[in-house]
CSV table of C-alpha atoms in Angstrom, one decimal:
chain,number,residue,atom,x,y,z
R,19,UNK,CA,-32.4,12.5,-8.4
R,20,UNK,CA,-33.5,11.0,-5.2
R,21,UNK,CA,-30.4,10.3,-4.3
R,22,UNK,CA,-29.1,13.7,-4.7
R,23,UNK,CA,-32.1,15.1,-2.0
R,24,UNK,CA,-30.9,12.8,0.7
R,25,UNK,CA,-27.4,14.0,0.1
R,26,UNK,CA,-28.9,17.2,-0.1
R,27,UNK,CA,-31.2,17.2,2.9
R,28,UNK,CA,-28.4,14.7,5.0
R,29,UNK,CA,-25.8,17.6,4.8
R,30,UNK,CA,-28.6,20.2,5.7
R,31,UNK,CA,-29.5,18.4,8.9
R,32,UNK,CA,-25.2,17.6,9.8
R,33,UNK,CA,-24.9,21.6,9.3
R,34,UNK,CA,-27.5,22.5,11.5
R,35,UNK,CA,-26.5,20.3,13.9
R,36,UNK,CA,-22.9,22.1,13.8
R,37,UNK,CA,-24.1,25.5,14.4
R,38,UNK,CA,-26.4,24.9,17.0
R,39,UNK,CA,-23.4,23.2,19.2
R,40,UNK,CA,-21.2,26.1,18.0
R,41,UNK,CA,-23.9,28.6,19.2
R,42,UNK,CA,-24.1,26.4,22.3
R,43,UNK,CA,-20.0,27.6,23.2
R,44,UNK,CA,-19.7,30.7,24.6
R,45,UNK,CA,-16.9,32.6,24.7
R,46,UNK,CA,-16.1,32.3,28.3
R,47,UNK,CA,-16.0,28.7,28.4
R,48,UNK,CA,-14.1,28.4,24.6
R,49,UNK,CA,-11.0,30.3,26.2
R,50,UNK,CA,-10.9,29.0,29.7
R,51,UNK,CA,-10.5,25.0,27.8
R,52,UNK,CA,-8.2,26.8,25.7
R,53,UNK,CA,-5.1,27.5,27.9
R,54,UNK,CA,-2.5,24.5,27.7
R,55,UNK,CA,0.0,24.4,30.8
R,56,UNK,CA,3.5,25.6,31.2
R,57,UNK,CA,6.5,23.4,30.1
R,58,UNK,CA,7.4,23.1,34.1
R,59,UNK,CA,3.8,21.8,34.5
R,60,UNK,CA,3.7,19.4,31.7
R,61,UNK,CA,7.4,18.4,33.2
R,62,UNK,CA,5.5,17.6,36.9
R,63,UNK,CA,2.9,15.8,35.1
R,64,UNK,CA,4.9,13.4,32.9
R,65,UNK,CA,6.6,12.7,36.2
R,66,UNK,CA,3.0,12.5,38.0
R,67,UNK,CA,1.7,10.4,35.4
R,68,UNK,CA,4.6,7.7,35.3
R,69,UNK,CA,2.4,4.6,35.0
R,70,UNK,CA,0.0,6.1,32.8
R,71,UNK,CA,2.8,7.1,29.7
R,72,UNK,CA,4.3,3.5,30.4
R,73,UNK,CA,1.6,2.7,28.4
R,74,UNK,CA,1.6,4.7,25.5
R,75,UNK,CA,4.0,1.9,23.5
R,76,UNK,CA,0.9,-0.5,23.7
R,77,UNK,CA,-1.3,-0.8,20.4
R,78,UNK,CA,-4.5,-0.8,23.2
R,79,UNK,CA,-3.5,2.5,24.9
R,80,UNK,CA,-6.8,4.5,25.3
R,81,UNK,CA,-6.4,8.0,24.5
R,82,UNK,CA,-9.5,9.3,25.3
R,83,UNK,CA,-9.5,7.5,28.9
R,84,UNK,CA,-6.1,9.2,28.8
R,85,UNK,CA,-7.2,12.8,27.9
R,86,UNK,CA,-10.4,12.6,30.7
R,87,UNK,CA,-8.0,11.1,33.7
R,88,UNK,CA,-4.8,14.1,33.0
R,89,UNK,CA,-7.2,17.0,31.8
R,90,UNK,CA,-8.5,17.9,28.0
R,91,UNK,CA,-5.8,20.7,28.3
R,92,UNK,CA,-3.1,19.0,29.6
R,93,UNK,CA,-3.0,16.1,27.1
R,94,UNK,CA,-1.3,17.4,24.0
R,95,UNK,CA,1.2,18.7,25.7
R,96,UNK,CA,2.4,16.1,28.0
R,97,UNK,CA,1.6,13.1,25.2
R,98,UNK,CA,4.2,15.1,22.4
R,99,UNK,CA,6.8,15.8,25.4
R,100,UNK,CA,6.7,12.4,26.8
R,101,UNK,CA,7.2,10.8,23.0
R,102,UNK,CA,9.8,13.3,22.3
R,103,UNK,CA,11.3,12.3,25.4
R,104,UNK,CA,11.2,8.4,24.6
R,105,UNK,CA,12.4,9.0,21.1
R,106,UNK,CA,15.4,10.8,22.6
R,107,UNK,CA,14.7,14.0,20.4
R,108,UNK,CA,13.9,16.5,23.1
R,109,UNK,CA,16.9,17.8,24.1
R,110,UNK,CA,18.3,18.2,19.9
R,111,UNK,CA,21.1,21.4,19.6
R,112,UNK,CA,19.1,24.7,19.0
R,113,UNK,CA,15.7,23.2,20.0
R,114,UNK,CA,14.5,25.8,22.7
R,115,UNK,CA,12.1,24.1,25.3
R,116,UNK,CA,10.1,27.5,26.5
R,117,UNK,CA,9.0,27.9,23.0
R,118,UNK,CA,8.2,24.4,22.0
R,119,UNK,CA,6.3,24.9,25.0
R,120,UNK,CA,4.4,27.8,23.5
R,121,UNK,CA,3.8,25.8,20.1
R,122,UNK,CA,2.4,23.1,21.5
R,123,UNK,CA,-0.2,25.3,23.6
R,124,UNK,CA,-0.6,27.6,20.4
R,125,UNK,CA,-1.7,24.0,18.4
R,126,UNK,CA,-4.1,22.8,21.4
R,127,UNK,CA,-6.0,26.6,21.5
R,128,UNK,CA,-6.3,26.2,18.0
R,129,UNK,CA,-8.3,22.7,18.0
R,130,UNK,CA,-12.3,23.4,18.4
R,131,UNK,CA,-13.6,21.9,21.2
R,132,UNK,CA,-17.4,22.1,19.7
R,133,UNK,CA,-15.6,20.0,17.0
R,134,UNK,CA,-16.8,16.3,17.9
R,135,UNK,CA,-13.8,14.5,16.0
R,136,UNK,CA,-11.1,16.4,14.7
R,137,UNK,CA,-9.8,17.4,17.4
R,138,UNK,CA,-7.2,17.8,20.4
R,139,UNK,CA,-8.0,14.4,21.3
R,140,UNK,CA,-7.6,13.0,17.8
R,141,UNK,CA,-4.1,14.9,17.5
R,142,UNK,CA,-3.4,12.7,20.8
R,143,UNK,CA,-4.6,9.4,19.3
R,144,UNK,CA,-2.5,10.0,16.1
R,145,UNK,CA,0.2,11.0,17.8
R,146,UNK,CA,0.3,8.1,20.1
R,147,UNK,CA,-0.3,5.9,17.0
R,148,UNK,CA,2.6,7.3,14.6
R,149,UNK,CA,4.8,7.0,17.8
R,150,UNK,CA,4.2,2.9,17.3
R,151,UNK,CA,4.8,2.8,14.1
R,152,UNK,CA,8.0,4.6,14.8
R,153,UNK,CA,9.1,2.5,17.5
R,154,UNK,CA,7.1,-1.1,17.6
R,155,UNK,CA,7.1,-0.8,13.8
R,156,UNK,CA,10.8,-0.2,13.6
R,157,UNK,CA,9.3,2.5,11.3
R,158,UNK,CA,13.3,4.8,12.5
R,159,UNK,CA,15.2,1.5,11.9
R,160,UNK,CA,13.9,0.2,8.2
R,161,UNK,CA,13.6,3.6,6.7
R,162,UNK,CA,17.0,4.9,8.6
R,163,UNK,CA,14.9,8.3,9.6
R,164,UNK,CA,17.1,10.7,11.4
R,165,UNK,CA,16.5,12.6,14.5
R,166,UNK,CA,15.1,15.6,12.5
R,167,UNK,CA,12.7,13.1,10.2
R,168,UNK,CA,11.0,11.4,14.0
R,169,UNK,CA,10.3,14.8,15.0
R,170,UNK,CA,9.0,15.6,11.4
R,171,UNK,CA,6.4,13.0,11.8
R,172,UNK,CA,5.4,13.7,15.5
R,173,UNK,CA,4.8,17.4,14.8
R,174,UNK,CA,3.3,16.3,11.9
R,175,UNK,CA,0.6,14.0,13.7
R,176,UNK,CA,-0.3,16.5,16.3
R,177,UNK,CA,-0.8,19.4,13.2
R,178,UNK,CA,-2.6,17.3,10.5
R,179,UNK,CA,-6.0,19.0,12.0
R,180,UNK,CA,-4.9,22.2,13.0
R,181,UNK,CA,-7.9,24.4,12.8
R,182,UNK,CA,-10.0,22.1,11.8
R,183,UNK,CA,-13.8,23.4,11.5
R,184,UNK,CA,-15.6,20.1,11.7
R,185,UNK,CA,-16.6,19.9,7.5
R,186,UNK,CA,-15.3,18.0,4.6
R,187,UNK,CA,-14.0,19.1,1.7
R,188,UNK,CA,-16.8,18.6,-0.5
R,189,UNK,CA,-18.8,20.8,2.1
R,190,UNK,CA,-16.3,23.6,1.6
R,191,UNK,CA,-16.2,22.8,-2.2
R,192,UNK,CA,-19.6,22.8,-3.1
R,193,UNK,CA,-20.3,25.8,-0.5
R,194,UNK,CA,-17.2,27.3,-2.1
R,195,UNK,CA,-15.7,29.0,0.6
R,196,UNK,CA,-12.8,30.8,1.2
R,197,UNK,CA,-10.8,27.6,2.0
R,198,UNK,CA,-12.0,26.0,-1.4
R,199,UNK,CA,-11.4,29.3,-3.0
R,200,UNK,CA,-8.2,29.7,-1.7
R,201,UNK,CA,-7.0,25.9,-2.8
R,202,UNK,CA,-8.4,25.6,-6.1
R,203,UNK,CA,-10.8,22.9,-4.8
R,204,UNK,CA,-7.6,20.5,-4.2
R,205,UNK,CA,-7.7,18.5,-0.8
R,206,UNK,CA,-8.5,22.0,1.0
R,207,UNK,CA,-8.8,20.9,4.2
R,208,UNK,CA,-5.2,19.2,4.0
R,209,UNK,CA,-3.6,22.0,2.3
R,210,UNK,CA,-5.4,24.4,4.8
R,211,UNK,CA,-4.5,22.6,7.9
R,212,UNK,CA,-0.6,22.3,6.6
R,213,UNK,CA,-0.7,25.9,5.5
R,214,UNK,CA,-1.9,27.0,9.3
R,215,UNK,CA,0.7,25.3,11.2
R,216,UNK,CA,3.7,26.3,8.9
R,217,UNK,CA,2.6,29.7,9.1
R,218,UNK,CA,2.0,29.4,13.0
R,219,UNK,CA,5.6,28.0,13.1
R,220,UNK,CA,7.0,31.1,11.2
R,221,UNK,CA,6.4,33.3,14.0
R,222,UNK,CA,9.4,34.3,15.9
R,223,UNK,CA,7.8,33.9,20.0
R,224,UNK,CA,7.0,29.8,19.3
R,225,UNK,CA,9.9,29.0,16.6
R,226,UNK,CA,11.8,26.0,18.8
R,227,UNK,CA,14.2,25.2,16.1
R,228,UNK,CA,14.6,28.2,14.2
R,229,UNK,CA,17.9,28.5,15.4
């Protein structure tokens, strides 16, 4: 019983905290962080930034030092270009750059910056991660993964937070909200974060490879 008060009055406290940093973001400020760079921009920084992404194949690499020196808004971007550069999957038939460009500002806008973890910043990290396990892990030569299955897993690690809202799934569970609700109480968040980026991918303006 006692323990089930401090659980209690522990996710009281971590809620409270949440709204008052939400309340804390304006408007204003949420969408000036929120607009990503253009494709030609991102293109000038990777070449800007030449020392800095020599890095990014090094188990050390420090994302967040990473994120502060290019700019918050910047980072997503240029990290998932520059790895699909590396990988050699940038340039595939059919995949249109303008739009990839879109997608990749569509996926940073939709990261909450009042959100302290799950975040832009951890799509970065996780990103720059799965790329090592690609590469230094020989992760493309043992498992034979093809150009499309590398670009699978690097979309993948920038969208596995999409949206994110900065609670767990036993919050949304045992509040049962419309994400719990909508996923029958099975790994919501996962099923919610997956279910927003396939359905942000759907849309005609920011489909790179639909054709």
């Amino acid at each position: 019983m006692g323990l089930e008060i401090l659980r209690e009055t522990s996710l009281n406290a971590h809620i409270k905290s949440l709204k008052k940093r939400k309340k804390e973001n304006t408007v204003d400020t949420m969408s000036m962080v929120s607009r990503a760079p253009s494709l030609t921009t991102v293109i000038d920084y990777i070449e800007e930034h030449k020392e800095k992404l020599q890095r990014v194949n090094e188990f050390d690499f420090d994302t967040l030092k990473f994120c502060k020196e290019l700019g918050r808004k910047s980072a997503l971007s240029v990290m998932t270009i520059h790895v699909l550069q590396q990988l050699h999957i940038d340039q595939l038939p059919n995949m249109n750059q303008l739009k990839l460009s879109r997608f990749l500002g569509r996926i940073y806008k939709g990261y909450r910056r009042d959100v302290e973890y799950h975040n832009d910043m951890h799509a970065v990290d996780v990103l720059q991660m799965s790329y090592l396990f690609l590469t230094r892990g020989r992760i493309v030569a043992f498992a034979q993964l093809s150009e499309l299955d590398a670009l699978s897993v690097c979309i993948s690690a920038i969208c596995h937070d999409f949206d994110h809202d900065g609670f767990n799934n036993a919050y949304h569970v045992n509040k049962i909200s419309d994400r719990a609700i909508r996923y029958s109480d099975q790994s919501v968040q996962e099923h919610y974060h997956a279910a927003e980026s396939f359905a942000l991918l759907s849309k005609d303006e920011i489909q790179a490879w639909k054709e």
